[in-house]
Coordinates of C-alpha atoms in Angstrom, one line a residue:
M615 CA -30.3 -63.0 7.6
Q616 CA -27.8 -61.2 5.4
E617 CA -29.5 -57.9 6.1
N618 CA -29.3 -58.6 9.8
N619 CA -25.6 -59.3 9.6
K620 CA -25.0 -56.1 7.7
E621 CA -26.8 -54.2 10.5
K622 CA -24.6 -55.9 13.1
N623 CA -21.4 -55.1 11.2
Y624 CA -22.5 -51.5 10.5
K625 CA -20.4 -49.0 12.4
P626 CA -21.5 -45.3 12.2
V627 CA -19.0 -42.7 11.2
N628 CA -17.6 -40.8 14.2
T629 CA -18.4 -37.2 13.0
N630 CA -16.9 -35.8 16.2
K631 CA -13.5 -37.4 15.3
V632 CA -13.6 -35.8 11.8
A633 CA -14.4 -32.4 13.4
E634 CA -11.6 -32.8 15.9
N635 CA -9.1 -33.5 13.1
S636 CA -10.0 -30.2 11.4
S637 CA -8.0 -28.2 13.9
P638 CA -4.2 -27.7 13.2
F639 CA -3.7 -28.0 17.0
T640 CA -3.7 -31.0 19.2
G641 CA -4.4 -31.7 22.9
V642 CA -6.4 -29.2 25.0
L643 CA -5.7 -26.4 22.5
G644 CA -7.1 -28.5 19.6
W645 CA -10.2 -29.5 21.7
L646 CA -10.9 -25.8 22.4
D647 CA -10.1 -24.7 18.9
N648 CA -12.7 -27.2 17.4
R649 CA -15.4 -25.7 19.6
L650 CA -14.3 -22.1 19.4
P651 CA -11.8 -21.6 16.5
I652 CA -10.1 -18.5 17.9
F653 CA -6.6 -20.0 17.7
R654 CA -7.2 -21.2 14.2
M655 CA -8.4 -17.8 13.1
F656 CA -5.4 -16.1 14.9
K657 CA -3.0 -18.5 13.1
H658 CA -4.6 -17.9 9.7
E659 CA -5.0 -14.1 10.1
Y660 CA -1.7 -13.3 11.7
L661 CA 0.9 -16.1 11.7
D662 CA 0.2 -17.4 8.2
F663 CA -1.1 -14.2 6.8
Q664 CA 0.7 -13.3 3.5
V665 CA 2.2 -9.8 3.3
P666 CA 4.3 -8.0 0.7
K667 CA 8.0 -8.9 1.2
N668 CA 9.1 -5.3 0.7
L669 CA 7.4 -3.8 3.8
N670 CA 9.8 -1.4 5.6
Y671 CA 9.8 0.0 9.1
W672 CA 7.2 2.6 8.2
W673 CA 4.7 -0.3 8.3
S674 CA 5.7 -1.1 12.0
F675 CA 3.7 1.7 13.5
G676 CA 0.5 -0.3 13.4
A677 CA 2.0 -2.8 15.9
I678 CA 3.4 0.1 17.9
L679 CA -0.1 1.7 18.0
T680 CA -1.7 -1.5 19.2
F681 CA 0.8 -1.8 22.0
T682 CA 0.4 1.8 23.0
L683 CA -3.4 1.6 23.1
I684 CA -3.4 -1.5 25.3
G685 CA -0.9 0.3 27.6
L686 CA -3.1 3.3 27.8
I687 CA -6.1 1.2 28.7
I688 CA -4.3 -0.8 31.4
T689 CA -2.7 2.3 33.0
G690 CA -5.9 4.2 32.7
L691 CA -7.9 1.4 34.5
I692 CA -5.4 1.5 37.4
L693 CA -5.4 5.3 37.7
G694 CA -9.2 5.2 37.6
M695 CA -9.2 3.1 40.8
H696 CA -7.6 5.9 42.7
Y697 CA -8.8 9.1 40.9
K698 CA -11.8 11.0 42.4
P699 CA -13.8 12.9 39.8
S700 CA -14.7 15.8 42.0
T701 CA -13.7 19.4 41.7
A702 CA -12.9 19.5 45.4
E703 CA -10.7 16.3 45.3
A704 CA -9.5 15.7 41.7
F705 CA -6.2 17.7 42.0
E706 CA -5.5 16.3 45.4
S707 CA -6.2 12.7 44.3
V708 CA -3.7 13.0 41.4
E709 CA -1.1 14.2 43.9
K710 CA -1.9 11.3 46.2
I711 CA -1.5 8.9 43.2
M712 CA 1.9 10.4 42.6
R713 CA 3.1 10.3 46.2
D714 CA 1.2 7.6 48.2
V715 CA 0.1 4.9 45.7
N716 CA 2.7 2.2 45.2
Y717 CA 4.4 3.0 41.9
G718 CA 1.6 5.6 41.2
W719 CA 4.2 8.0 39.9
L720 CA 5.3 5.5 37.3
I721 CA 1.8 4.6 36.2
R722 CA 0.8 8.2 35.8
Y723 CA 3.9 9.1 33.9
M724 CA 3.5 6.1 31.7
H725 CA -0.1 7.1 31.0
M726 CA 0.8 10.7 30.3
N727 CA 3.6 10.0 28.0
L728 CA 1.9 7.0 26.3
A729 CA -0.8 9.5 25.2
S730 CA 1.9 11.7 23.5
F731 CA 3.6 8.7 22.0
F732 CA 0.3 7.4 20.7
F733 CA -0.1 10.6 18.7
I734 CA 3.5 10.6 17.5
A735 CA 3.0 7.1 16.2
V736 CA -0.4 7.8 14.7
Y737 CA 0.8 10.9 12.9
L738 CA 3.7 8.9 11.4
H739 CA 1.3 6.1 10.5
M740 CA -1.1 8.6 8.8
F741 CA 1.6 10.5 6.9
R742 CA 3.0 7.1 5.7
G743 CA -0.4 6.3 4.4
L744 CA -0.5 9.7 2.6
Y745 CA 2.9 9.1 1.0
F746 CA 2.3 5.5 -0.2
G747 CA -1.4 6.0 -1.1
S748 CA -2.7 3.5 1.4
Y749 CA -6.2 5.2 1.3
K750 CA -6.8 4.3 -2.3
E751 CA -9.0 1.5 -3.8
P752 CA -9.7 -1.0 -2.3
R753 CA -8.7 0.2 1.2
Q754 CA -11.1 3.2 1.5
L755 CA -13.1 1.7 4.3
M756 CA -10.0 0.9 6.3
W757 CA -8.9 4.5 5.9
I758 CA -12.3 5.8 7.1
F759 CA -12.1 3.6 10.1
G760 CA -8.6 5.1 10.8
V761 CA -9.8 8.7 10.5
T762 CA -12.7 7.9 12.9
I763 CA -10.2 6.4 15.4
Y764 CA -8.1 9.5 15.1
F765 CA -11.1 11.8 15.9
L766 CA -12.1 9.7 18.9
M767 CA -8.4 9.8 20.0
M768 CA -8.5 13.6 19.9
A769 CA -11.8 13.7 21.9
T770 CA -10.4 11.2 24.5
A771 CA -7.2 13.2 24.8
F772 CA -9.1 16.4 25.4
L773 CA -11.3 14.8 28.1
G774 CA -8.2 13.3 29.7
Y775 CA -6.5 16.7 29.7
T776 CA -9.3 18.1 32.0
L777 CA -9.1 15.4 34.6
P778 CA -6.0 16.6 36.6
W779 CA -8.0 19.8 37.3
G780 CA -5.1 22.1 36.9
Q781 CA -5.3 25.6 35.4
M782 CA -5.0 24.4 31.8
S783 CA -7.5 21.6 32.5
F784 CA -10.2 24.0 33.7
W785 CA -9.7 26.8 31.2
G786 CA -9.1 24.4 28.3
A787 CA -12.5 22.7 29.1
T788 CA -14.1 26.2 29.4
V789 CA -12.8 27.4 26.0
I790 CA -13.4 24.2 24.0
T791 CA -16.9 23.5 25.4
N792 CA -17.9 27.2 24.8
L793 CA -17.3 26.6 21.1
F794 CA -20.5 24.7 20.8
S795 CA -22.4 27.9 21.7
A796 CA -21.6 29.1 18.2
I797 CA -24.1 26.5 16.8
P798 CA -27.3 28.4 15.9
L799 CA -30.5 27.8 17.9
V800 CA -29.2 24.8 19.9
G801 CA -25.7 25.9 20.8
E802 CA -26.4 27.3 24.3
G803 CA -28.4 24.2 25.2
I804 CA -25.6 21.9 24.1
V805 CA -23.1 23.8 26.3
T806 CA -25.4 23.7 29.3
W807 CA -25.9 19.9 28.8
L808 CA -22.1 19.4 28.5
W809 CA -21.5 21.4 31.6
G810 CA -24.4 19.9 33.6
G811 CA -25.1 23.4 34.8
Y812 CA -24.1 27.0 33.9
S813 CA -20.4 26.7 34.3
V814 CA -17.6 24.1 34.2
D815 CA -18.0 22.5 37.6
N816 CA -18.4 19.2 39.4
P817 CA -21.0 17.6 36.9
T818 CA -18.7 18.6 34.0
L819 CA -15.7 16.8 35.5
T820 CA -17.8 13.7 36.3
R821 CA -19.1 13.5 32.8
F822 CA -15.7 14.0 31.2
F823 CA -14.2 11.3 33.5
T824 CA -16.9 8.8 32.5
L825 CA -16.5 9.5 28.7
H826 CA -12.7 9.4 29.0
Y827 CA -13.0 6.0 30.7
L828 CA -15.4 4.5 28.1
I829 CA -14.3 5.9 24.7
P830 CA -11.0 3.9 24.6
F831 CA -13.0 0.7 24.6
L832 CA -14.9 2.0 21.6
I833 CA -11.6 2.9 20.0
L834 CA -10.4 -0.7 20.6
G835 CA -13.5 -2.0 18.9
L836 CA -12.8 0.3 15.9
V837 CA -9.2 -0.9 15.8
V838 CA -10.5 -4.5 15.4
L839 CA -12.6 -3.3 12.4
H840 CA -9.7 -1.4 11.1
I841 CA -7.5 -4.5 11.1
W842 CA -10.3 -6.6 9.7
A843 CA -10.8 -4.1 6.8
L844 CA -7.0 -4.3 6.2
H845 CA -6.9 -8.1 6.0
V846 CA -9.6 -8.3 3.3
P847 CA -7.5 -6.6 0.5
G848 CA -4.2 -7.1 2.3
N849 CA -1.4 -4.7 3.0
N850 CA -0.3 -1.9 0.7
N851 CA 3.4 -1.7 0.0
P852 CA 6.1 0.9 -0.8
V853 CA 5.7 0.2 -4.6
G854 CA 2.0 0.5 -4.3
I855 CA 1.1 -2.3 -6.7
D856 CA -1.4 -5.1 -6.2
I857 CA 0.0 -8.5 -5.5
K858 CA -1.4 -12.0 -5.5
K859 CA -1.4 -14.0 -2.2
P860 CA 0.6 -16.3 -1.8
S861 CA 3.2 -15.6 -4.5
K862 CA 6.9 -14.8 -4.9
D863 CA 6.1 -11.3 -3.8
T864 CA 4.8 -12.3 -0.4
V865 CA 6.1 -13.8 2.9
P866 CA 4.2 -15.1 5.9
F867 CA 3.6 -12.5 8.7
H868 CA 5.4 -14.8 11.1
P869 CA 8.4 -14.9 11.5
Y870 CA 9.4 -12.2 9.0
I871 CA 7.2 -9.2 9.9
V872 CA 7.0 -10.3 13.6
I873 CA 10.7 -9.9 14.0
K874 CA 10.8 -6.6 12.1
D875 CA 7.9 -5.1 14.1
G876 CA 9.3 -6.5 17.3
F877 CA 12.6 -4.7 16.7
A878 CA 10.8 -1.5 15.9
L879 CA 8.7 -1.8 19.1
L880 CA 11.8 -2.4 21.1
M881 CA 13.4 0.8 19.8
F882 CA 10.1 2.6 20.5
M883 CA 10.1 1.4 24.1
I884 CA 13.6 2.5 24.7
V885 CA 12.8 6.1 23.6
F886 CA 9.6 6.0 25.6
A887 CA 11.4 4.8 28.7
F888 CA 13.9 7.7 28.4
F889 CA 11.0 10.1 28.5
V890 CA 9.2 8.4 31.4
F891 CA 12.3 8.2 33.6
Y892 CA 14.3 11.3 32.7
T893 CA 11.9 13.9 31.2
P894 CA 8.4 12.9 32.1
N895 CA 6.9 16.4 32.2
I896 CA 8.6 17.9 29.1
L897 CA 5.5 17.4 26.9
G898 CA 3.1 18.8 29.4
H899 CA 2.3 22.4 30.4
A900 CA 3.6 23.9 33.6
D901 CA 0.4 25.7 34.4
N902 CA -1.4 22.4 34.7
Y903 CA 0.5 21.7 37.9
I904 CA -1.4 24.7 39.5
E905 CA -4.8 23.8 40.9
A906 CA -7.7 25.1 38.9
D907 CA -8.9 28.6 39.9
P908 CA -11.9 30.1 38.1
L909 CA -10.9 33.5 39.2
V910 CA -7.4 33.5 37.6
T911 CA -7.1 33.2 33.9
P912 CA -3.7 31.9 32.5
A913 CA -1.8 34.3 30.2
H914 CA -2.1 31.9 27.3
I915 CA -4.5 29.0 27.1
V916 CA -3.3 26.1 24.9
P917 CA -4.2 22.4 24.5
E918 CA -1.7 19.6 24.4
W919 CA 0.9 19.7 21.6
Y920 CA -0.8 17.1 19.5
L921 CA -4.0 19.2 19.1
L922 CA -2.1 22.4 18.3
P923 CA -2.5 22.3 14.4
F924 CA -6.3 22.2 14.6
Y925 CA -6.3 24.8 17.4
A926 CA -4.4 27.1 15.1
I927 CA -7.0 26.5 12.3
L928 CA -9.8 27.3 14.8
R929 CA -8.2 30.6 15.8
S930 CA -7.2 31.6 12.3
V931 CA -10.8 32.2 11.3
P932 CA -12.3 35.4 12.8
D933 CA -15.9 34.1 13.0
K934 CA -16.5 31.7 15.9
L935 CA -18.9 29.4 14.1
L936 CA -16.8 29.3 10.9
G937 CA -13.7 28.6 13.0
V938 CA -15.4 25.5 14.5
V939 CA -16.5 24.4 11.0
A940 CA -13.0 24.8 9.7
M941 CA -11.4 22.9 12.6
L942 CA -13.8 19.9 12.1
S943 CA -13.5 20.1 8.4
A944 CA -9.7 19.9 8.6
I945 CA -10.2 16.5 10.4
F946 CA -13.0 15.0 8.3
I947 CA -11.6 16.1 5.0
L948 CA -9.1 13.3 5.5
A949 CA -12.0 10.8 5.3
A950 CA -12.8 12.1 1.8
L951 CA -9.2 11.7 0.6
P952 CA -9.7 8.5 -1.4
W953 CA -12.0 10.4 -3.7
L954 CA -10.2 13.7 -3.7
D955 CA -7.0 12.1 -4.9
T956 CA -7.8 11.3 -8.5
S957 CA -4.5 9.7 -9.5
K958 CA -4.5 6.0 -10.4
I959 CA -0.9 5.6 -9.0
R960 CA -0.7 4.9 -5.3
S961 CA 2.9 5.4 -4.2
A962 CA 4.6 8.8 -4.2
V963 CA 7.7 6.9 -5.4
F964 CA 6.3 7.1 -8.9
R965 CA 4.7 10.6 -8.5
P966 CA 7.6 13.2 -8.6
L967 CA 5.3 16.3 -8.5
Y968 CA 3.1 14.9 -5.8
R969 CA 6.2 14.2 -3.6
Q970 CA 7.0 17.9 -3.6
F971 CA 3.5 18.9 -2.5
Y972 CA 3.5 16.1 0.1
W973 CA 6.5 17.6 1.8
I974 CA 5.0 21.1 1.6
L975 CA 2.0 19.7 3.4
V976 CA 4.2 18.1 6.1
A977 CA 5.9 21.5 6.6
D978 CA 2.5 23.2 6.7
V979 CA 1.2 21.0 9.5
L980 CA 4.4 21.6 11.5
V981 CA 3.9 25.4 11.0
L982 CA 0.3 25.1 12.2
G983 CA 1.5 23.3 15.3
Y984 CA 4.0 26.0 16.1
V985 CA 1.7 29.0 15.6
G986 CA -1.0 27.1 17.6
A987 CA 1.2 27.4 20.6
M988 CA 1.8 31.1 20.0
P989 CA -0.6 34.0 20.8
A990 CA -3.3 34.6 18.2
E991 CA -2.1 38.0 17.1
G992 CA 0.2 39.8 14.8
L993 CA 2.5 37.8 12.6
Y994 CA 1.5 34.5 14.2
L995 CA -2.1 35.0 13.2
L996 CA -1.1 35.9 9.6
I997 CA 1.0 32.8 9.3
A998 CA -1.8 30.6 10.8
R999 CA -4.2 32.0 8.2
V1000 CA -1.9 31.3 5.3
A1001 CA -1.1 27.8 6.5
T1002 CA -4.8 27.1 7.0
A1003 CA -5.6 28.2 3.5
Y1004 CA -2.8 26.0 2.1
Y1005 CA -4.0 23.0 4.1
F1006 CA -7.5 23.1 2.5
L1007 CA -6.0 24.1 -0.9
H1008 CA -3.8 20.9 -0.8
F1009 CA -6.8 18.6 -0.5
L1010 CA -9.5 20.4 -2.4
V1011 CA -7.5 21.7 -5.4
I1012 CA -4.0 20.4 -5.7
L1013 CA -4.7 16.7 -5.3
P1014 CA -7.6 16.5 -7.8
V1015 CA -5.6 18.5 -10.4
L1016 CA -2.4 16.6 -9.9
G1017 CA -4.2 13.3 -10.5
L1018 CA -5.3 14.5 -13.9
K1019 CA -2.2 16.5 -15.0
E1020 CA 0.8 14.8 -13.4
K1021 CA 3.2 12.8 -15.5
T1022 CA 4.1 9.7 -13.4
V1023 CA 7.1 7.4 -13.6
P1024 CA 6.4 3.9 -15.0
V1025 CA 5.3 1.4 -12.3
P1026 CA 6.9 -2.1 -12.1
L1027 CA 4.6 -5.1 -12.5
S1028 CA 5.8 -6.9 -9.4
I1029 CA 7.9 -6.5 -6.3
T1030 CA 10.4 -9.2 -7.0
E1031 CA 11.4 -8.6 -10.6
P1032 CA 12.6 -5.0 -10.3
I1033 CA 14.8 -6.0 -7.3
L1034 CA 16.4 -9.0 -9.0
G1035 CA 16.8 -7.1 -12.2
G1036 CA 18.6 -4.1 -10.6
S1037 CA 16.3 -1.5 -12.2
P1038 CA 13.1 -0.2 -10.8
N1039 CA 11.4 -0.2 -14.2
L1040 CA 12.9 -3.4 -15.6
A1041 CA 9.7 -5.3 -15.3
T1042 CA 7.7 -2.7 -17.1
A1043 CA 10.3 -2.6 -19.9
K1044 CA 10.2 -6.4 -20.3
N1045 CA 6.5 -6.3 -20.5
K1046 CA 6.5 -3.6 -23.3
E1047 CA 9.0 -5.7 -25.3
S1048 CA 6.9 -8.8 -25.0
L1049 CA 3.8 -6.8 -26.2
N1050 CA 5.7 -5.4 -29.2
N1051 CA 7.0 -8.9 -30.2

């Protein structure tokens, strides 16, 4: 009888209720989050994510790049609805977008200038990483994802440059695709496959349009992996020291970093709007507003400005195959940077000699960009060869030697203590005193 009473009084635990209480949200959002915890993950990885408290505006370009990529995809999708990937209709369809589609001029100008601003932001993002050592242990994989994204960006930009089917579109596609013919044995076959025939023609444009349409979604997937690889070790910081999360050296991403990045994004959008509404074509090439003509070669064939440094490296090498190898090596050498830089100190703040070579590298890349836009002859060619030699010398010789020989400044132990103490090396000095005592 007692056992029967126990069975009657027994009430099973409502496991569903326990599961429902595991979500920090309530109502419909909580119900969804318990079954698909996307909101919980977003809150943990972004709103509550602990970041170093000394992040400055150089760390805002990640958010700017995400905004720019989404803008490029949205405007590209809209343009793709009206564009006709045919050599007979491509140029005319672009003109029709500009003149007949509602706000087509705005969408196209946004897409054009977003591409340029995407590269401006990514170059600043990369050079910030070079200065503060964001590629070093334990962030090597994150850096490699970033270099891969950069390479795919360049490929997508080149493919997009061919779509308006202007003079630079046609001749740029002809020159760049012909580079593959330098590959021994299989080069000619690759070029024929890329062209879809024996010259740049309708099949080429169709293939380039398809790839230009699809690669950005691959880039978006790699951006997710890039951010994921960042969130495992956490952000680097201007001091370049490891921090514990959470601690007195960290703050939540929201609201502190959200407000900072939001302000930087607002300033970015103001400058971008100025270009779109007042000087939309300043970053383009005038010859690309002339319809493609295979019988008329432009006086000077150049790619878009953001590809000019690597175009200069390509032309600086007299041999065609070696020029292609040098151009590709100039990109992929960046992926090996975590192992080429042998220094244990991350930030250039504490590496006085490295800082000098860093600024020489910045100047070198700017020089390569300038001579890439000039004819490959005379003094311009000589400067391009010297700048190319220094580019590879910097990564293959200077960085490994600096890591072994450079005398660095003492690095503080934390972010907070040097700031409160008023001296950048106060924490280090205190630590030495405690060890001596």
